[in-house]
Every structure is written in structure tokens, then in C-alpha cells.
Short mmCIF file of C-alpha atoms and ligand atoms in Angstrom, two decimals:
data_model
loop_
_atom_site.label_atom_id
_atom_site.label_comp_id
_atom_site.label_asym_id
_atom_site.label_seq_id
_atom_site.Cartn_x
_atom_site.Cartn_y
_atom_site.Cartn_z
CA UNK A 723 145.87 133.19 -10.66
CA UNK A 724 146.76 135.03 -8.00
CA UNK A 725 145.68 138.85 -8.39
CA UNK A 726 148.38 141.82 -8.18
CA UNK A 727 146.72 143.26 -5.56
CA UNK A 728 147.79 140.82 -2.73
CA UNK A 729 151.59 141.84 -2.78
CA UNK A 730 150.85 144.50 -0.55
CA UNK A 731 149.84 142.54 1.96
CA UNK A 732 153.06 143.38 4.28
CA UNK A 733 152.97 147.31 3.49
CA UNK A 734 148.68 147.37 4.49
CA UNK A 735 149.66 145.78 7.44
CA UNK A 736 152.53 148.18 8.30
CA UNK A 737 150.71 151.39 7.27
CA UNK A 738 148.90 151.86 10.46
CA UNK A 739 150.30 152.48 13.94
CA UNK A 740 152.44 149.51 15.35
CA UNK A 741 150.37 147.31 17.87
CA UNK A 742 150.22 146.88 21.66
CA UNK A 743 150.62 149.85 22.68
CA UNK A 744 150.13 149.46 26.50
CA UNK A 745 146.62 150.11 28.26
CA UNK A 746 145.02 149.11 24.96
CA UNK A 747 143.53 145.24 24.31
CA UNK A 748 146.07 144.28 21.51
CA UNK A 749 142.65 142.48 19.92
CA UNK A 750 140.40 145.60 20.20
CA UNK A 751 143.56 147.61 18.55
CA UNK A 752 143.48 145.80 15.55
CA UNK A 753 139.38 145.55 14.74
CA UNK A 754 139.72 149.26 15.24
CA UNK A 755 142.36 149.67 12.55
CA UNK A 756 141.37 151.48 9.51
CA UNK A 757 140.55 148.99 6.57
CA UNK A 758 140.12 146.38 9.81
CA UNK A 759 136.21 146.46 9.46
CA UNK A 760 135.52 143.34 7.50
CA UNK A 761 137.10 141.18 11.13
CA UNK A 762 135.15 140.69 13.55
CA UNK A 763 136.48 139.37 17.22
CA UNK A 764 137.82 136.02 17.92
CA UNK A 765 137.18 134.83 21.88
CA UNK A 766 140.45 134.89 23.43
CA UNK A 767 139.79 130.81 24.35
CA UNK A 768 139.70 130.07 20.57
CA UNK A 769 143.38 131.49 20.34
CA UNK A 770 144.78 129.86 23.34
CA UNK A 771 143.04 126.44 22.43
CA UNK A 772 146.35 125.03 20.89
CA UNK A 773 144.47 122.60 18.84
CA UNK A 774 142.30 125.69 16.74
CA UNK A 775 146.21 126.60 15.75
CA UNK A 776 147.03 123.49 14.30
CA UNK A 777 149.10 123.56 10.85
CA UNK A 778 149.83 127.49 11.52
CA UNK A 779 153.06 127.43 12.48
CA UNK A 780 154.64 127.04 8.85
CA UNK A 781 153.01 129.94 8.36
CA UNK A 782 154.09 132.18 11.17
CA UNK A 783 157.31 131.84 11.97
CA UNK A 784 156.41 133.15 15.54
CA UNK A 785 153.75 131.39 15.92
CA UNK A 786 153.97 131.31 20.29
CA UNK A 787 154.99 134.51 20.58
CA UNK A 788 152.50 136.27 17.81
CA UNK A 789 149.15 134.02 19.64
CA UNK A 790 150.83 135.90 22.95
CA UNK A 791 151.38 139.61 21.39
CA UNK A 792 147.17 138.37 20.43
CA UNK A 793 146.31 137.86 23.63
CA UNK A 794 148.02 140.44 25.12
CA UNK A 795 150.71 137.99 26.90
CA UNK A 796 153.59 139.34 25.94
CA UNK A 797 155.45 142.44 26.20
CA UNK A 798 156.54 143.52 22.68
CA UNK A 799 158.89 146.47 24.22
CA UNK A 800 160.97 143.13 25.41
CA UNK A 801 162.42 142.15 21.74
CA UNK A 802 164.96 144.01 19.14
CA UNK A 803 164.13 145.97 16.64
CA UNK A 804 164.41 143.46 13.17
CA UNK A 805 162.36 140.72 15.89
CA UNK A 806 159.95 143.03 17.04
CA UNK A 807 158.95 143.96 13.78
CA UNK A 808 157.80 139.97 12.27
CA UNK A 809 156.39 139.09 16.19
CA UNK A 810 154.06 142.40 15.38
CA UNK A 811 153.74 141.32 11.58
CA UNK A 812 152.76 137.83 12.89
CA UNK A 813 150.80 138.62 14.61
CA UNK A 814 148.95 140.34 12.25
CA UNK A 815 148.81 137.31 9.99
CA UNK A 816 147.46 134.60 13.03
CA UNK A 817 144.99 136.83 13.83
CA UNK A 818 143.86 136.50 9.50
CA UNK A 819 144.55 132.90 9.35
CA UNK A 820 142.48 132.26 12.86
CA UNK A 821 139.96 134.15 12.06
CA UNK A 822 139.56 131.67 9.24
CA UNK A 823 138.76 129.35 10.98
CA UNK A 824 137.03 130.97 14.08
CA UNK A 825 133.82 132.41 11.44
CA UNK A 826 132.83 128.72 10.77
CA UNK A 827 132.28 128.60 14.02
CA UNK A 828 129.08 128.62 15.55
CA UNK A 829 130.03 131.37 17.99
CA UNK A 830 131.98 133.28 14.83
CA UNK A 831 129.26 132.92 12.40
CA UNK A 832 126.82 134.35 14.42
CA UNK A 833 129.60 137.69 15.25
CA UNK A 834 129.62 138.03 11.27
CA UNK A 835 126.47 137.15 10.57
CA UNK A 836 125.24 140.37 13.10
CA UNK A 837 127.94 142.53 10.73
CA UNK A 838 125.98 141.15 7.48
CA UNK A 839 122.75 142.70 9.45
CA UNK A 840 124.84 145.95 9.41
CA UNK A 841 126.09 145.95 5.81
CA UNK A 842 129.38 145.96 7.75
CA UNK A 843 130.49 144.33 4.90
CA UNK A 844 129.33 147.03 2.29
CA UNK A 845 126.50 146.78 -0.42
CA UNK A 846 125.50 144.92 -3.58
CA UNK A 847 126.41 147.94 -6.55
CA UNK A 848 124.29 146.06 -8.78
CA UNK A 849 121.45 148.22 -9.11
CA UNK A 850 118.59 145.42 -9.24
CA UNK A 851 120.05 143.92 -5.90
CA UNK A 852 118.76 146.82 -4.20
CA UNK A 853 121.03 147.16 -1.98
CA UNK A 854 121.69 143.83 -0.90
CA UNK A 855 124.63 142.98 1.52
CA UNK A 856 127.32 141.50 1.32
CA UNK A 857 129.70 138.36 2.45
CA UNK A 858 133.67 138.47 2.31
CA UNK A 859 135.22 135.45 0.93
CA UNK A 860 138.04 134.12 -0.22
CA UNK A 861 138.69 132.25 -3.35
CA UNK A 862 141.94 130.63 -1.78
CA UNK A 863 142.24 129.21 1.41
CA UNK A 864 146.01 129.23 1.32
CA UNK A 865 147.15 133.25 2.40
CA UNK A 866 149.17 135.03 -0.13
CA UNK A 867 147.25 134.34 -3.08
CA UNK A 868 143.95 136.58 -3.64
CA UNK A 869 142.79 139.54 -1.25
CA UNK A 870 139.02 139.15 -0.10
CA UNK A 871 136.54 139.57 -2.62
CA UNK A 872 132.21 140.10 -1.50
CA UNK A 873 129.64 137.64 -2.41
CA UNK A 874 125.93 138.97 -3.05
CA UNK A 875 123.22 136.60 -1.42
CA UNK A 876 121.23 138.52 -4.48
CA UNK A 877 122.80 138.13 -7.14
CA UNK A 878 125.02 135.20 -5.81
CA UNK A 879 127.92 137.02 -8.38
CA UNK A 880 131.38 138.22 -6.82
CA UNK A 881 132.36 141.67 -6.23
CA UNK A 882 135.70 143.93 -5.38
CA UNK A 883 135.53 145.96 -3.05
CA UNK A 884 135.04 149.61 -2.84
CA UNK A 885 138.15 151.38 -1.49
CA UNK A 886 141.20 149.56 -2.08
CA UNK A 887 142.34 149.29 2.38
CA UNK A 888 139.37 146.32 1.85
CA UNK A 889 140.90 145.41 -1.60
CA UNK A 890 144.41 144.54 0.09
CA UNK A 891 143.15 142.47 2.53
CA UNK A 892 143.95 138.93 1.86
CA UNK A 893 140.56 136.25 1.13
CA UNK A 894 142.41 133.64 3.27
CA UNK A 895 140.76 135.71 6.85
CA UNK A 896 137.53 134.84 5.46
CA UNK A 897 138.27 131.46 3.57
CA UNK A 898 136.67 129.76 0.88
CA UNK A 899 133.59 128.26 2.64
CA UNK A 900 132.48 131.25 5.12
CA UNK A 901 129.36 132.34 2.53
CA UNK A 902 128.64 128.74 1.82
CA UNK A 903 128.88 127.56 5.91
CA UNK A 904 126.61 130.49 7.13
CA UNK A 905 124.01 130.69 4.88
CA UNK A 906 123.46 126.90 6.15
CA UNK A 907 123.43 128.00 9.44
CA UNK A 908 121.41 130.89 9.29
CA UNK A 909 118.84 130.14 5.81
CA UNK A 910 116.72 133.56 6.50
CA UNK A 911 119.28 135.32 5.43
CA UNK A 912 118.86 134.18 1.93
CA UNK A 913 117.32 136.95 0.24
CA UNK A 914 114.01 136.88 -2.49
CA UNK A 915 116.20 136.09 -6.03
CA UNK A 916 114.34 138.19 -8.54
CA UNK A 917 113.73 137.81 -12.37
CA UNK A 918 114.87 141.71 -13.04
CA UNK A 919 118.00 142.26 -14.94
CA UNK A 920 118.67 144.66 -17.27
CA UNK A 921 118.69 145.16 -21.36
CA UNK A 922 120.16 148.18 -23.33
CA UNK A 923 117.77 149.78 -25.36
CA UNK A 924 118.04 152.31 -28.59
CA UNK A 925 114.76 154.87 -28.64
CA UNK A 926 113.01 152.66 -26.78
CA UNK A 927 113.70 148.83 -28.26
CA UNK A 928 115.79 146.31 -26.83
CA UNK A 929 119.14 145.31 -29.11
CA UNK A 930 118.12 142.90 -30.75
CA UNK A 931 121.61 140.56 -29.31
CA UNK A 932 120.42 141.16 -26.47
CA UNK A 933 117.15 140.33 -25.99
CA UNK A 934 117.66 137.10 -27.79
CA UNK A 935 120.60 136.60 -25.28
CA UNK A 936 118.10 137.55 -22.13
CA UNK A 937 115.60 135.21 -23.89
CA UNK A 938 117.91 132.09 -23.87
CA UNK A 939 118.81 132.82 -20.08
CA UNK A 940 115.05 133.31 -19.38
CA UNK A 941 114.82 129.67 -20.90
CA UNK A 942 117.74 128.01 -18.71
CA UNK A 943 115.68 129.83 -15.61
CA UNK A 944 112.75 128.27 -16.23
CA UNK A 945 114.67 125.00 -16.91
CA UNK A 946 116.03 124.97 -13.63
CA UNK A 947 112.83 125.35 -11.85
CA UNK A 948 111.49 122.61 -13.34
CA UNK A 949 114.05 120.96 -12.22
CA UNK A 950 113.73 121.87 -8.94
CA UNK A 951 110.08 121.42 -9.17
CA UNK A 952 110.28 118.29 -9.94
CA UNK A 953 112.83 116.82 -7.21
CA UNK A 954 110.80 119.00 -4.46
CA UNK A 955 107.28 117.11 -5.33
CA UNK A 956 109.30 113.57 -5.76
CA UNK A 957 110.83 114.34 -1.65
CA UNK A 958 106.79 115.23 -1.17
CA UNK A 959 105.95 112.08 -1.82
CA UNK A 960 108.72 110.80 -0.25
CA UNK A 961 108.02 112.43 2.60
CA UNK A 962 104.25 111.32 2.51
CA UNK A 963 105.32 107.98 2.31
CA UNK A 964 107.37 108.29 5.31
CA UNK A 965 104.42 109.96 7.75
CA UNK A 966 102.04 107.02 7.05
CA UNK A 967 103.75 104.91 9.61
CA UNK A 968 104.13 105.22 13.28
CA UNK A 969 106.22 108.55 14.35
CA UNK A 970 106.69 108.01 17.70
CA UNK A 971 109.57 108.19 18.45
CA UNK A 972 110.31 112.13 18.00
CA UNK A 973 114.14 111.99 16.90
CA UNK A 974 115.86 114.54 15.43
CA UNK A 975 115.15 113.00 11.65
CA UNK A 976 111.58 112.74 12.58
CA UNK A 977 111.99 116.88 13.47
CA UNK A 978 113.72 117.40 10.59
CA UNK A 979 110.86 115.22 8.48
CA UNK A 980 107.96 117.32 10.37
CA UNK A 981 109.50 120.94 9.68
CA UNK A 982 110.11 120.06 5.69
CA UNK A 983 106.57 118.32 5.28
CA UNK A 984 105.78 121.69 7.59
CA UNK A 985 106.49 123.17 4.89
CA UNK A 986 105.79 121.53 1.28
CA UNK A 987 102.09 121.97 2.87
CA UNK A 988 102.07 125.63 2.74
CA UNK A 989 103.85 125.64 -0.49
CA UNK A 990 101.04 123.84 -1.73
CA UNK A 991 98.66 125.82 -0.10
CA UNK A 992 99.66 129.10 -1.26
CA UNK A 993 97.12 128.74 -4.97
CA UNK A 994 100.10 130.57 -7.30
CA UNK A 995 102.97 128.37 -6.92
CA UNK A 996 102.55 125.04 -8.20
CA UNK A 997 99.91 124.98 -10.92
CA UNK A 998 101.28 127.55 -13.24
CA UNK A 999 104.62 125.71 -12.87
CA UNK A 1000 103.03 122.56 -13.90
CA UNK A 1001 101.19 124.61 -17.20
CA UNK A 1002 104.98 125.90 -18.13
CA UNK B 912 141.74 146.16 -23.21
CA UNK B 913 144.57 148.27 -23.46
CA UNK B 914 143.61 149.28 -26.65
CA UNK B 915 142.24 152.18 -28.43
CA UNK B 916 138.80 152.90 -29.92
CA UNK B 917 139.68 155.66 -31.99
CA UNK B 918 142.26 158.47 -32.90
CA UNK B 919 141.33 162.16 -31.82
CA UNK B 920 141.96 165.03 -33.43
CA UNK B 921 138.36 166.79 -32.46
CA UNK B 922 138.41 170.10 -31.18
CA UNK B 923 135.51 172.31 -30.04
CA UNK B 924 135.71 174.80 -33.81
CA UNK B 925 133.71 177.21 -31.25
CA UNK B 926 136.01 176.86 -28.07
CA UNK B 927 139.94 178.18 -29.87
CA UNK B 928 142.00 180.24 -27.82
CA UNK B 929 139.16 181.34 -25.35
CA UNK B 930 141.33 182.40 -21.70
CA UNK B 931 137.96 183.04 -20.00
CA UNK B 932 136.31 179.70 -18.36
CA UNK B 933 133.01 179.29 -19.93
CA UNK B 934 130.19 178.04 -18.57
CA UNK B 935 130.06 174.94 -19.71
CA UNK B 936 133.60 174.34 -19.09
CA UNK B 937 133.00 175.25 -15.21
CA UNK B 938 130.52 173.29 -14.61
CA UNK B 939 131.73 169.54 -16.63
CA UNK B 940 134.80 170.48 -14.46
CA UNK B 941 133.38 170.38 -10.93
CA UNK B 942 133.47 168.36 -8.38
CA UNK B 943 130.80 165.08 -9.50
CA UNK B 944 130.81 166.42 -13.49
CA UNK B 945 133.71 164.27 -14.37
CA UNK B 946 131.24 161.97 -16.46
CA UNK B 947 130.43 164.70 -18.88
CA UNK B 948 131.62 165.96 -21.55
CA UNK B 949 131.43 170.16 -22.93
CA UNK B 950 128.82 169.51 -25.26
CA UNK B 951 130.18 171.93 -28.35
CA UNK B 952 128.50 175.43 -29.04
CA UNK B 953 127.39 175.20 -32.53
CA UNK B 954 125.36 172.53 -31.49
CA UNK B 955 123.03 174.54 -29.13
CA UNK B 956 123.09 177.31 -30.71
CA UNK B 957 120.95 175.21 -33.19
CA UNK B 958 117.45 175.31 -32.46
CA UNK B 959 116.66 172.09 -34.45
CA UNK B 960 119.05 169.81 -31.44
CA UNK B 961 116.67 171.77 -28.52
CA UNK B 962 113.56 170.96 -30.37
CA UNK B 963 111.04 170.72 -27.17
CA UNK B 964 113.62 171.23 -24.18
CA UNK B 965 111.19 174.60 -23.89
CA UNK B 966 108.36 172.44 -22.42
CA UNK B 967 110.86 170.70 -19.84
CA UNK B 968 112.72 174.05 -18.49
CA UNK B 969 111.63 176.24 -16.38
CA UNK B 970 113.18 179.85 -17.34
CA UNK B 971 114.35 178.38 -20.76
CA UNK B 972 114.98 181.65 -22.20
CA UNK B 973 117.51 182.65 -19.05
CA UNK B 974 119.60 179.30 -18.83
CA UNK B 975 120.14 179.17 -22.50
CA UNK B 976 121.86 182.41 -21.97
CA UNK B 977 123.26 181.30 -18.98
CA UNK B 978 124.63 178.41 -20.93
CA UNK B 979 126.39 180.13 -23.62
CA UNK B 980 127.13 183.11 -21.85
CA UNK B 981 125.43 185.35 -23.76
CA UNK B 982 124.45 188.82 -22.28
CA UNK B 983 121.16 189.01 -20.73
CA UNK B 984 118.74 190.44 -22.73
CA UNK B 985 117.11 191.96 -19.59
CA UNK B 986 119.15 192.38 -17.13
CA UNK B 987 119.51 189.52 -14.34
CA UNK B 988 117.95 190.18 -10.78
CA UNK B 989 120.11 188.81 -8.64
CA UNK B 990 118.17 186.89 -6.21
CA UNK B 991 116.92 185.01 -9.28
CA UNK B 992 120.10 184.37 -10.55
CA UNK B 993 120.50 180.72 -8.55
CA UNK B 994 117.32 179.46 -10.10
CA UNK B 995 118.69 180.36 -13.59
CA UNK B 996 121.58 178.12 -12.28
CA UNK B 997 118.91 175.51 -11.18
CA UNK B 998 117.88 175.46 -14.88
CA UNK B 999 120.19 175.61 -16.88
CA UNK B 1000 122.40 172.13 -15.31
CA UNK B 1001 119.14 170.81 -16.03
CA UNK B 1002 118.98 172.28 -19.53
CA UNK B 1003 122.51 171.61 -20.61
CA UNK B 1004 121.73 168.13 -19.34
CA UNK B 1005 118.83 167.15 -21.47
CA UNK B 1006 120.88 168.89 -24.31
CA UNK B 1007 123.63 166.76 -23.05
CA UNK B 1008 122.41 163.07 -23.33
CA UNK B 1009 121.05 164.15 -26.98
CA UNK B 1010 125.20 165.33 -28.08
CA UNK B 1011 125.36 162.20 -26.60
CA UNK B 1012 124.13 160.50 -29.28
CA UNK B 1013 126.09 162.49 -32.11
CA UNK B 1014 128.91 161.10 -33.75
CA UNK B 1015 130.82 163.39 -32.57
CA UNK B 1016 129.66 163.17 -29.12
CA UNK B 1017 130.01 159.52 -29.27
CA UNK B 1018 133.37 159.90 -30.30
CA UNK B 1019 134.52 162.24 -27.50
CA UNK B 1020 132.70 159.61 -25.24
CA UNK B 1021 135.42 156.85 -26.65
CA UNK B 1022 138.29 158.66 -25.21
CA UNK B 1023 137.36 159.74 -22.17
CA UNK B 1024 136.31 155.42 -22.35
CA UNK B 1025 139.43 154.61 -23.33
CA UNK B 1026 140.83 156.07 -19.91
CA UNK B 1027 138.53 154.74 -18.15
CA UNK B 1028 137.30 157.91 -16.44
CA UNK B 1029 133.92 156.01 -15.54
CA UNK B 1030 135.45 153.18 -13.49
CA UNK B 1031 136.19 150.09 -13.83
CA UNK B 1032 133.36 146.90 -13.48
CA UNK B 1033 133.01 146.21 -9.72
CA UNK B 1034 132.64 142.58 -10.64
CA UNK B 1035 134.87 139.97 -10.36
CA UNK B 1036 135.11 137.92 -13.31
CA UNK B 1037 135.03 141.23 -14.89
CA UNK B 1038 138.43 141.47 -14.53
CA UNK B 1039 138.74 145.11 -14.73
CA UNK B 1040 136.34 145.97 -17.88
CA UNK B 1041 135.62 149.87 -18.18
CA UNK B 1042 132.03 151.25 -18.02
CA UNK B 1043 130.06 153.49 -19.31
CA UNK B 1044 127.14 156.39 -17.85
CA UNK B 1045 124.06 155.34 -18.96
CA UNK B 1046 119.97 156.40 -17.55
CA UNK B 1047 117.36 154.11 -17.19
CA UNK B 1048 115.18 156.78 -17.94
CA UNK B 1049 115.36 159.42 -20.23
CA UNK B 1050 112.65 162.15 -18.23
CA UNK B 1051 114.71 163.65 -15.54
CA UNK B 1052 113.83 163.20 -11.53
CA UNK B 1053 113.58 159.88 -11.54
CA UNK B 1054 116.97 157.58 -10.93
CA UNK B 1055 120.64 159.56 -11.03
CA UNK B 1056 123.21 158.38 -13.46
CA UNK B 1057 124.03 154.35 -13.28
CA UNK B 1058 126.80 152.95 -14.90
CA UNK B 1059 126.87 150.08 -17.46
CA UNK B 1060 129.56 147.07 -17.89
CA UNK B 1061 129.38 146.13 -21.85
CA UNK B 1062 131.14 142.57 -19.94
CA UNK B 1063 128.02 141.33 -17.64
CA UNK B 1064 125.54 143.71 -19.78
CA UNK B 1065 124.10 144.96 -16.10
CA UNK B 1066 123.89 148.27 -14.10
CA UNK B 1067 125.95 149.39 -11.28
CA UNK B 1068 125.37 152.15 -9.22
CA UNK B 1069 128.43 154.74 -9.06
CA UNK B 1070 130.59 153.67 -6.01
CA UNK B 1071 131.00 157.65 -5.10
CA UNK B 1072 127.81 159.04 -3.91
CA UNK B 1073 129.28 162.88 -5.63
CA UNK B 1074 127.42 160.60 -8.26
CA UNK B 1075 123.99 160.93 -6.26
CA UNK B 1076 123.41 164.65 -7.72
CA UNK B 1077 123.66 163.62 -11.63
CA UNK B 1078 120.19 163.04 -13.08
CA UNK B 1079 120.71 159.34 -15.42
CA UNK B 1080 118.80 161.48 -17.59
CA UNK B 1081 121.13 163.48 -18.79
CA UNK B 1082 123.05 160.59 -20.52
CA UNK B 1083 119.88 158.84 -21.27
CA UNK B 1084 118.71 155.42 -21.90
CA UNK B 1085 120.11 155.37 -25.48
CA UNK B 1086 123.98 156.30 -25.60
CA UNK B 1087 124.85 152.69 -24.45
CA UNK B 1088 123.26 151.50 -27.26
CA UNK B 1089 124.62 153.30 -29.49
CA UNK B 1090 127.98 153.37 -28.21
CA UNK B 1091 128.48 150.18 -28.02
CA UNK B 1092 126.73 149.97 -32.16
CA UNK B 1093 130.02 152.15 -33.31
CA UNK B 1094 132.36 150.41 -31.65
CA UNK B 1095 131.83 146.93 -31.71
CA UNK B 1096 134.91 145.58 -30.38
CA UNK B 1097 134.04 147.19 -26.83
CA UNK B 1098 131.85 143.64 -26.62
CA UNK B 1099 133.88 141.75 -28.72
CA UNK B 1100 136.20 142.17 -26.07
CA UNK B 1101 133.91 141.07 -23.47
CA UNK B 1102 132.28 137.29 -25.03
CA UNK B 1103 135.65 135.79 -23.50
CA UNK B 1104 135.47 136.97 -19.83
CA UNK B 1105 131.32 135.93 -20.76
CA UNK B 1106 132.23 132.14 -19.96
CA UNK B 1107 132.97 132.50 -15.42
CA UNK B 1108 130.75 132.14 -13.44
CA UNK B 1109 131.09 131.91 -9.78
CA UNK B 1110 129.81 129.21 -7.70
CA UNK B 1111 129.42 129.19 -3.64
CA UNK B 1112 131.19 126.58 -2.59
CA UNK B 1113 131.65 124.66 0.98
CA UNK B 1114 134.77 122.97 1.53
CA UNK B 1115 135.53 122.84 -1.87
CA UNK B 1116 132.21 121.36 -2.66
CA UNK B 1117 129.43 123.28 -4.61
CA UNK B 1118 126.51 123.61 -3.05
CA UNK B 1119 123.32 121.39 -5.12
CA UNK B 1120 121.05 122.84 -6.98
CA UNK B 1121 118.69 121.00 -4.80
CA UNK B 1122 119.70 122.64 -1.47
CA UNK B 1123 117.29 125.60 -0.39
CA UNK B 1124 120.81 127.56 -0.39
CA UNK B 1125 121.77 126.26 -4.06
CA UNK B 1126 122.27 128.32 -7.08
CA UNK B 1127 119.53 129.93 -8.08
CA UNK B 1128 121.17 133.04 -10.35
CA UNK B 1129 122.97 130.91 -12.88
CA UNK B 1130 121.26 132.03 -15.84
CA UNK B 1131 122.06 136.00 -14.64
CA UNK B 1132 125.82 135.24 -15.56
CA UNK B 1133 124.78 132.17 -18.53
CA UNK B 1134 126.39 133.01 -21.76
CA UNK B 1135 125.83 129.67 -24.34
CA UNK B 1136 128.90 127.71 -24.97
CA UNK B 1137 128.17 128.07 -28.78
CA UNK B 1138 126.62 131.73 -29.49
CA UNK B 1139 125.35 130.57 -32.39
CA UNK B 1140 122.37 128.67 -30.13
CA UNK B 1141 121.22 132.61 -29.60
CA UNK B 1142 119.95 132.68 -33.05
CA UNK B 1143 117.76 129.59 -32.75
CA UNK B 1144 115.61 131.80 -29.91
CA UNK B 1145 114.69 134.07 -33.48
CA UNK B 1146 112.91 131.22 -35.33
CA UNK B 1147 110.93 130.58 -32.23
CA UNK B 1148 107.57 131.85 -31.35
CA UNK B 1149 107.60 134.79 -29.59
CA UNK B 1150 108.98 134.23 -25.58
CA UNK B 1151 106.07 134.40 -23.46
CA UNK B 1152 105.68 137.49 -20.82
CA UNK B 1153 108.05 136.18 -19.15
CA UNK B 1154 107.69 139.44 -17.01
CA UNK B 1155 104.44 137.67 -14.94
CA UNK B 1156 105.95 134.16 -14.97
CA UNK B 1157 106.04 133.32 -11.80
CA UNK B 1158 107.80 129.69 -11.57
CA UNK B 1159 111.00 131.32 -9.87
CA UNK B 1160 110.15 133.94 -7.78
CA UNK B 1161 106.79 132.86 -6.66
CA UNK B 1162 108.22 129.32 -5.21
CA UNK B 1163 111.60 130.83 -4.16
CA UNK B 1164 109.57 133.29 -1.57
CA UNK B 1165 107.42 130.48 -0.01
CA UNK B 1166 110.78 128.66 0.89
CA UNK B 1167 111.80 131.79 1.96
CA UNK B 1168 108.82 132.45 4.41
CA UNK B 1169 109.03 128.70 6.01
CA UNK B 1170 112.14 128.94 6.57
CA UNK B 1171 111.85 132.17 8.05
ZN1 ZN C 1212 124.13 141.31 -6.10
ZN1 ZN C 1213 130.80 143.65 -15.47
#
């Protein structure tokens, strides 16, 4: 299932200048390099914590040197050329692999959220998504399988980066769980979904086959909404039953249920939501 | 997907062995105009094909003369040339949209389609399906050109900003539909691709539909396992007007507000 674009992993990395230019920090240099716009800055203490490198020694042959280069603790010029280049490439690969782990931590998620808000990962090309920002995602957590893809939080679909610079980055440097994780951590990032869609027309009339298909899809959506509505109603009942006995101990649990029942109250207050669906 | 839609041996009968670059060939070869085809001059010379355009295009006569490289009846005054040029582009675009609906127009577009001159779908699961240019309005001035994917049946913004100046009306709303009718194999090739839908995962597990961040847009890319169920849609009473049905949106919106 791997795709073609990933073979150039090495090419992509060697096309920039060599790393380790004196006065600049390695990470700053890496993040500034063309094509690396999707990466965020991994904290140095995250890289120096051996625990976070667990299991990477099979992936990165000069693991120790690479980690030292990333944290500016290594003079690359003290190495001869084949090894020197290997360490250089290893450092870039290691940074990507650590990055995938880092962006699942609270600090990493926060940094990536800021980048998402600034649309550093691009915007959805779909017309009906109205330039909704994208999130990077891998199809595999193992390196060398497939290049990075972009997830749209509005249409929930997967897109190929516009620029080949980005289309050659390994998807494992972002991992398969990142979008789901950031949406769990920051649910406010979830955009409002729309029912808008395109149906091709000829002289103003919807094409018959397409109109049928669209109607069938609408039915799928209505069924989904019914299922969710039903589930929410059940949850609401459970919450109400739970709320009746004493709630004197303010634990995390009860706080959660409080905010939940609050949200359900305001939901039932909004006049349009419930009755219409029941009629459906 | 490399199969060709047809054999082409079309040559514009009116443009044989011309040394000088015509207005049309110059216009079609300038930056951002590569989606356009060169409309045959005899199509433009047929008044029937231009019906009604006189009312949409200022300086219609001058514009038409410019497109056809005719010597103007009244010699042009230099300061007005940019105005005429603008009218000529508008007129050409509107004629172009009509030309695309002819058999010849569709065939020339098929050649460009085969060469992927309109690009490929950015959606991962469409696997490089070639795109077709489309407008979402037939009147100029509303929106720039969009790209239609016959696989996901969705419309996309062109990846390059140089197409932002190309009006969607110069391709029109009906071209895609007629193209798909004339070359049904385009959609037929797409059907196997339509079964793939992306599902967000967290450490390998799908997000539950009942979760607030669970999937809500699956329907958008869904295609029935058994396409014959689509015929059932015909037998049912006419659908409720879905545009006004709030069951999805309103609920999700309130969800949204509460969380924020
Ligand atoms: Zn989208
Ligand atoms: Zn597509």
C-alpha cells in the first residue's frame, strides 16, 4: 500500500544545505528549511530524555550522535565524510520520529494547534469547505511507507499536499493519531459541518444518476443524525437520574457530568433542534 | 487510467498554415489561460452561436472584431483599446462556454482531459483522477473557475492562484454533465475508487460515532455497496427538501457552541 512518493525521502533531505552551520541552532535551521513548514519545534528536554527515544535505535543507526547534533552538542565537522553524511541524515530522520511522539503531548498539541489556526498546513481545496484549515496526518506510524497527507476537519477527508516539497515528507513524522488526538484535546477546533454538496447539472437540471445518489446519501446522513439524537437522549436521561442523589463530593467525574448536563440543557433550550428531528 | 477517450484528428479548418499569431491563439497561450481551448473561427462567425451575447458584452462589435483579427470598421482610438480588450476577453469566454457544449468542443476538451491538463484530484482516495474545469454560474462575475472530479463528484479550488482571474462562466455549469454523458467511461472507471472512505483513528481505533468528535461526514463520500439501491430512490415519493432540513446542522452547531 505504500506510495511512490516516499522513495525520494533521502533526496528530499539532501536538497537543502547541510545542517550544523555554526552560530545557528540545529532545530532553528531545520524548521526554517524550505519544505519543513509542517514541523513544530520539539523542546530540547524532550529530545534529551532518553525515554522518548525508546525503540528508535533500530530506525536510526547513529542514534546518540544524531540526538547530540539536534541538541547542538556535537561538532559534525569532526567526522569524516560517509559517517558525517549519515549522521546528518539520521538527525533529520530522528527529528521527524521524535516529532511524531512530541505532537501527541500537551505541549506539542498546543504548538500544533497554533500552527493549525494560522493554516500552516494549508487549507482544504474543496469548494464547500470554504478554506477550512488542514491538519497533517500519516497513513502509517512506521517510517518509509507513505508520505504525509492532510486531514480536513470540516469534510473529514484526506488530501494530498499541493506542493511536492510537502508531498515528499514521511507521514510517520506526524503519525496516524495526531488529528484525532488534537480534536480530543481541543474540541473547539471542530468546525460546523455543512450539508452543502455539489451535484452536476445540465442546462439547470440535476443529472439524474447524481441526484439519486445525493438523495441516498442524504438518507444515510439522516439515519446517522437519528442514531446520535437517540444516543444523546439516552445519555441525558442517565445524567438526570445520576443528578438526583447527593452530589456533594466535587470530583472530576461530577464536574464532567455537570458540564455535560449544562450542554444538554442549553441544547433543549434551542427550539429548533429537538422537535424537528423527532418529526423526521 | 491512461486510456484515451478517443482518437483525435481534428484540425480547425479555418486555421491552416497561419504564420501570424491570432488573437485567439495568443489569448489561450497566455499565463493562466491554459484551461481554454481555441474556439474555431467558423463557430464564432455563425451569428446563431452568439445569440444574446450582445446584451452581456460592452463594445460588442469592437470586441468581436478584435477576437477575429478583423480590421475595425472605424479605426480604433488608442486610449479605448484596453476597454475593447477587456470586452474581447469577456466575449471570448462566453463564446468559449458555448463552444464547449458542441461535439467538437467536447472532443477537444477530451484531449486536454486525457493529458491531465486540468490537473488531478487533490483527494487522496481519488488516486489521481483527472479533473475537469467547471463554473458554478453561467453568468460572468460570480466566481472563478473550479475543478470537478468525476470520482468524488466534488468541486475544488484550482491549486494555483493564476486561475483566480478566469471566470467560471467561461466554462459554464453544463459542460461537465455533457462531457460525462458523451464519455461515460470516465465515470465507469471511477466506481471502484468510490468505496474508500477515510476514517480518523486514535492509536489504531476508530472514533465512535457517538463521540462528539466522531465522524459526521461519512455520507458525503458514501456510495452504496449495491448500486441498484439507488434505483429505489426513484420509486420513493419525492424527497423532503433537504436544504431546509436542520437535523444535522442545528444539533451540531449547538454542540459546538456549548463546547467552545
Ligand atoms: Zn474539507
Ligand atoms: Zn476526487
